[in-house]
Short mmCIF file of C-alpha atoms and ligand atoms in Angstrom, two decimals:
data_model
loop_
_atom_site.label_atom_id
_atom_site.label_comp_id
_atom_site.label_asym_id
_atom_site.label_seq_id
_atom_site.Cartn_x
_atom_site.Cartn_y
_atom_site.Cartn_z
CA UNK A 1 -29.24 -7.23 2.37
CA UNK A 2 -27.53 -8.68 5.46
CA UNK A 3 -23.77 -8.38 5.47
CA UNK A 4 -20.70 -10.40 6.23
CA UNK A 5 -18.24 -7.89 7.66
CA UNK A 6 -14.76 -9.24 7.02
CA UNK A 7 -12.12 -7.62 9.22
CA UNK A 8 -8.81 -7.92 7.44
CA UNK A 9 -5.30 -6.93 8.39
CA UNK A 10 -2.01 -8.34 9.59
CA UNK A 11 -1.82 -10.14 12.92
CA UNK A 12 -1.67 -7.48 15.63
CA UNK A 13 -3.57 -4.87 13.59
CA UNK A 14 -6.41 -4.83 16.15
CA UNK A 15 -9.05 -6.88 14.34
CA UNK A 16 -10.01 -8.78 17.49
CA UNK A 17 -10.57 -5.59 19.51
CA UNK A 18 -12.76 -4.14 16.78
CA UNK A 19 -14.70 -7.38 16.28
CA UNK A 20 -15.51 -7.39 20.00
CA UNK A 21 -16.71 -3.77 19.86
CA UNK A 22 -18.94 -4.51 16.87
CA UNK A 23 -20.44 -7.43 18.74
CA UNK A 24 -21.00 -5.42 21.91
CA UNK A 25 -22.44 -2.32 20.28
CA UNK A 26 -24.11 -3.44 17.06
CA UNK A 27 -24.94 -6.95 18.28
CA UNK A 28 -23.31 -8.55 15.29
CA UNK A 29 -21.96 -11.96 16.28
CA UNK A 30 -18.17 -12.04 15.91
CA UNK A 31 -16.57 -15.18 14.65
CA UNK A 32 -12.84 -15.42 15.21
CA UNK A 33 -11.29 -18.48 13.61
CA UNK A 34 -8.20 -17.91 15.79
CA UNK A 35 -10.38 -18.18 18.93
CA UNK A 36 -12.05 -21.30 17.55
CA UNK A 37 -8.66 -22.93 16.90
CA UNK A 38 -7.30 -21.85 20.29
CA UNK A 39 -10.27 -23.59 21.96
CA UNK A 40 -9.88 -26.64 19.73
CA UNK A 41 -6.20 -27.13 20.49
CA UNK A 42 -6.97 -27.57 24.20
CA UNK A 43 -8.76 -30.88 23.65
CA UNK A 44 -6.88 -34.19 23.79
CA UNK A 45 -7.27 -35.45 20.27
CA UNK A 46 -4.85 -36.06 17.39
CA UNK A 47 -6.48 -33.13 15.56
CA UNK A 48 -5.82 -30.83 18.53
CA UNK A 49 -2.17 -31.89 18.56
CA UNK A 50 -1.87 -31.09 14.86
CA UNK A 51 -3.53 -27.67 15.28
CA UNK A 52 -1.20 -26.92 18.23
CA UNK A 53 1.88 -27.63 16.10
CA UNK A 54 0.67 -25.55 13.15
CA UNK A 55 -0.17 -22.58 15.39
CA UNK A 56 3.13 -22.75 17.26
CA UNK A 57 4.94 -22.62 13.91
CA UNK A 58 2.97 -19.52 12.88
CA UNK A 59 1.50 -21.37 9.92
CA UNK A 60 -2.10 -21.78 8.81
CA UNK A 61 -4.45 -24.59 9.73
CA UNK A 62 -5.74 -26.47 6.66
CA UNK A 63 -8.28 -24.73 4.45
CA UNK A 64 -10.57 -27.74 4.76
CA UNK A 65 -10.83 -27.47 8.50
CA UNK A 66 -11.13 -23.65 8.57
CA UNK A 67 -13.85 -23.77 5.92
CA UNK A 68 -15.77 -26.52 7.68
CA UNK A 69 -15.77 -24.63 10.99
CA UNK A 70 -16.85 -21.33 9.42
CA UNK A 71 -19.63 -22.98 7.47
CA UNK A 72 -20.92 -24.69 10.59
CA UNK A 73 -20.67 -21.63 12.85
CA UNK A 74 -22.22 -19.14 10.40
CA UNK A 75 -25.13 -21.49 9.74
CA UNK A 76 -26.45 -20.91 13.26
CA UNK A 77 -29.50 -18.81 13.96
CA UNK A 78 -27.63 -15.82 15.47
CA UNK A 79 -25.90 -15.18 12.12
CA UNK A 80 -29.09 -14.74 10.09
CA UNK A 81 -28.93 -10.93 10.14
CA UNK A 82 -25.22 -10.71 9.46
CA UNK A 83 -21.96 -11.35 11.28
CA UNK A 84 -18.35 -10.28 11.61
CA UNK A 85 -15.46 -12.49 10.55
CA UNK A 86 -12.11 -11.95 12.27
CA UNK A 87 -9.26 -13.97 10.75
CA UNK A 88 -11.15 -15.52 7.84
CA UNK A 89 -10.59 -15.72 4.87
CA UNK A 90 -6.81 -16.00 4.91
CA UNK A 91 -6.18 -17.81 1.61
CA UNK A 92 -7.66 -17.67 -1.90
CA UNK A 93 -9.43 -21.02 -1.31
CA UNK A 94 -11.10 -19.62 1.80
CA UNK A 95 -12.12 -16.47 -0.09
CA UNK A 96 -13.68 -18.59 -2.83
CA UNK A 97 -15.61 -20.57 -0.23
CA UNK A 98 -16.81 -17.38 1.43
CA UNK A 99 -18.16 -16.11 -1.86
CA UNK A 100 -20.10 -19.31 -2.31
CA UNK A 101 -21.37 -19.14 1.26
CA UNK A 102 -22.47 -15.51 0.83
CA UNK A 103 -24.56 -16.52 -2.19
CA UNK A 104 -26.13 -19.42 -0.30
CA UNK A 105 -26.89 -17.23 2.72
CA UNK A 106 -28.10 -14.26 0.64
CA UNK A 107 -25.54 -11.91 2.19
CA UNK A 108 -23.10 -9.32 0.91
CA UNK A 109 -19.39 -9.47 1.71
CA UNK A 110 -17.93 -6.23 3.08
CA UNK A 111 -14.16 -6.46 3.62
CA UNK A 112 -12.56 -3.79 5.83
CA UNK A 113 -8.78 -3.52 6.07
CA UNK A 114 -7.35 -2.29 9.36
CA UNK A 115 -4.07 -0.81 8.15
CA UNK A 116 -1.02 -0.69 10.42
CA UNK A 117 2.60 -0.35 9.23
CA UNK A 118 4.49 -3.63 9.52
CA UNK A 119 7.15 -2.22 11.84
CA UNK A 120 4.56 -1.56 14.60
CA UNK A 121 3.03 -5.01 14.54
CA UNK A 122 5.70 -7.02 16.29
CA UNK A 123 5.72 -4.75 19.36
CA UNK A 124 1.93 -4.80 19.49
CA UNK A 125 1.69 -8.56 19.42
CA UNK A 126 4.40 -9.18 21.98
CA UNK A 127 2.75 -6.68 24.35
CA UNK A 128 -0.69 -8.19 23.95
CA UNK A 129 -2.47 -9.75 26.95
CA UNK A 130 -6.06 -10.89 27.47
CA UNK A 131 -8.46 -11.72 30.28
CA UNK A 132 -9.05 -15.47 30.59
CA UNK A 133 -12.61 -14.79 31.80
CA UNK A 134 -14.10 -12.16 29.47
CA UNK A 135 -11.52 -12.14 26.65
CA UNK A 136 -10.92 -8.36 26.92
CA UNK A 137 -7.72 -7.49 25.07
CA UNK A 138 -5.02 -5.30 26.68
CA UNK A 139 -1.54 -4.21 25.68
CA UNK A 140 1.28 -3.53 28.12
CA UNK A 141 2.54 -0.67 25.90
CA UNK A 142 -0.61 0.81 24.39
CA UNK A 143 -3.58 -0.19 26.53
CA UNK A 144 -2.40 -1.31 29.95
CA UNK A 145 -4.93 -2.53 32.52
CA UNK A 146 -5.57 -0.20 35.48
CA UNK A 147 -3.50 -2.39 37.75
CA UNK A 148 -0.64 -4.57 36.57
CA UNK A 149 -1.44 -7.92 35.02
CA UNK A 150 -5.13 -8.12 36.00
CA UNK A 151 -8.33 -7.42 34.07
CA UNK A 152 -10.14 -4.15 34.93
CA UNK A 153 -13.44 -6.03 35.11
CA UNK A 154 -12.17 -9.26 36.67
CA UNK A 155 -9.51 -8.35 39.24
CA UNK A 156 -9.39 -11.99 40.32
CA UNK A 157 -8.01 -13.01 36.93
CA UNK A 158 -4.37 -12.67 35.91
CA UNK A 159 -4.05 -11.64 32.28
CA UNK A 160 -2.68 -14.26 29.92
CA UNK A 161 -0.41 -14.06 26.90
CA UNK A 162 -1.21 -16.09 23.81
CA UNK A 163 1.21 -18.97 23.23
CA UNK A 164 1.86 -17.72 19.69
CA UNK A 165 2.64 -14.12 20.76
CA UNK A 166 6.36 -14.85 21.25
CA UNK A 167 8.91 -13.18 18.99
CA UNK A 168 9.79 -16.25 16.93
CA UNK A 169 6.18 -17.23 16.17
CA UNK A 170 5.18 -13.60 15.65
CA UNK A 171 7.78 -13.24 12.87
CA UNK A 172 6.57 -16.44 11.22
CA UNK A 173 2.94 -15.26 11.43
CA UNK A 174 3.81 -11.96 9.77
CA UNK A 175 5.60 -13.85 6.98
CA UNK A 176 2.59 -16.16 6.57
CA UNK A 177 0.35 -13.11 6.30
CA UNK A 178 2.53 -11.59 3.58
CA UNK A 179 2.64 -14.79 1.57
CA UNK A 180 -0.85 -16.19 1.95
CA UNK A 181 -3.24 -13.40 2.90
CA UNK A 182 -1.88 -10.19 1.38
CA UNK A 183 -2.86 -11.32 -2.15
CA UNK A 184 -6.49 -11.38 -0.96
CA UNK A 185 -6.31 -7.67 -0.18
CA UNK A 186 -5.28 -6.99 -3.78
CA UNK A 187 -8.12 -9.21 -4.95
CA UNK A 188 -10.79 -7.37 -2.90
CA UNK A 189 -9.24 -4.04 -3.82
CA UNK A 190 -9.38 -4.85 -7.55
CA UNK A 191 -13.04 -5.84 -7.10
CA UNK A 192 -13.62 -2.38 -5.54
CA UNK A 193 -14.94 -3.97 -2.38
CA UNK A 194 -12.17 -3.12 0.06
CA UNK A 195 -12.65 -0.37 2.67
CA UNK A 196 -9.59 0.88 4.52
CA UNK A 197 -9.32 2.29 8.01
CA UNK A 198 -6.26 3.74 9.72
CA UNK A 199 -5.37 1.17 12.38
CA UNK A 200 -2.75 3.39 14.04
CA UNK A 201 -5.49 5.48 15.70
CA UNK A 202 -6.93 4.87 19.17
CA UNK A 203 -9.33 1.88 19.23
CA UNK A 204 -12.35 4.20 19.65
CA UNK A 205 -11.40 6.26 16.58
CA UNK A 206 -10.88 3.10 14.53
CA UNK A 207 -14.25 1.87 15.73
CA UNK A 208 -15.98 5.09 14.62
CA UNK A 209 -14.49 4.68 11.12
CA UNK A 210 -15.63 1.06 10.95
CA UNK A 211 -19.08 1.84 12.32
CA UNK A 212 -19.56 4.48 9.65
CA UNK A 213 -18.87 1.87 6.95
CA UNK A 214 -21.00 -0.80 8.57
CA UNK A 215 -24.06 1.36 9.24
CA UNK A 216 -24.02 3.16 5.89
CA UNK A 217 -27.09 2.43 3.70
CA UNK A 218 -28.27 -0.41 5.90
P1 AMP B 1 -5.41 -15.24 14.92
O1 AMP B 1 -5.96 -15.24 16.31
O2 AMP B 1 -6.42 -14.78 13.90
O3 AMP B 1 -4.11 -14.51 14.81
O4 AMP B 1 -5.11 -16.76 14.56
C1 AMP B 1 -4.18 -17.54 15.31
C2 AMP B 1 -3.74 -18.76 14.50
O5 AMP B 1 -4.89 -19.59 14.21
C3 AMP B 1 -3.14 -18.44 13.14
O6 AMP B 1 -1.75 -18.12 13.23
C4 AMP B 1 -3.40 -19.76 12.40
O7 AMP B 1 -2.49 -20.76 12.80
C5 AMP B 1 -4.77 -20.16 12.92
N1 AMP B 1 -5.86 -19.60 12.06
C6 AMP B 1 -6.76 -18.63 12.40
N2 AMP B 1 -7.61 -18.37 11.40
C7 AMP B 1 -7.25 -19.19 10.37
C8 AMP B 1 -7.74 -19.40 9.06
N3 AMP B 1 -8.77 -18.69 8.56
N4 AMP B 1 -7.12 -20.34 8.29
C9 AMP B 1 -6.09 -21.06 8.76
N5 AMP B 1 -5.56 -20.90 9.99
C10 AMP B 1 -6.13 -19.98 10.81
#
């Protein structure tokens, strides 16, 4: 049965890096709701303005909108054989919708928690940078680019910092995670669905752990 790999974990745990590796190496499309909302907030519409405000405050965009976008995106042809979700579900309502969607799509949900102690997360997020061309994720402390501030693959591009990776918003995002999303981990754990990987390892070691889970009895 095709799977919906759900990468879970606090902001800054490294879900985005792992989702990109899964896409590159196992050809599973990665769907990041954060990326979708970041693209959406650039347009000049009242909805974009609202999304911008919510993201700057470190809060969550409405369940209705998140659910609508995920339903639309995962209905496309490239998702037929399975896909990776990064950043969804984040609330019980989103988890309920995902269960419904999995039934409709004939897929199995496989949640994987990338575990990182809370006290490391703030430093990780504030040090995070990405390439505006290819989206490669760097970190000034843990994974610096070969030369300062530019992508290894696109030397013409200066790395950018996400607008919500500033210390005030980062703290709010961690609080939002604790309040809204952490209960989902308990829910998946109680259902004996949750896999855990040690997110303090090097990205390649984390990837190997995730790959083992994803490729098991396929
Ligand atoms: P992320 O890149 O996953 O850290 O997401 C960045 C921001 O996008 C979050 O702080 C939320 O404001 C918004 N967002 C991303 N995914 C969701 C979701 N599933 N539900 C609601 N808001 C979301």
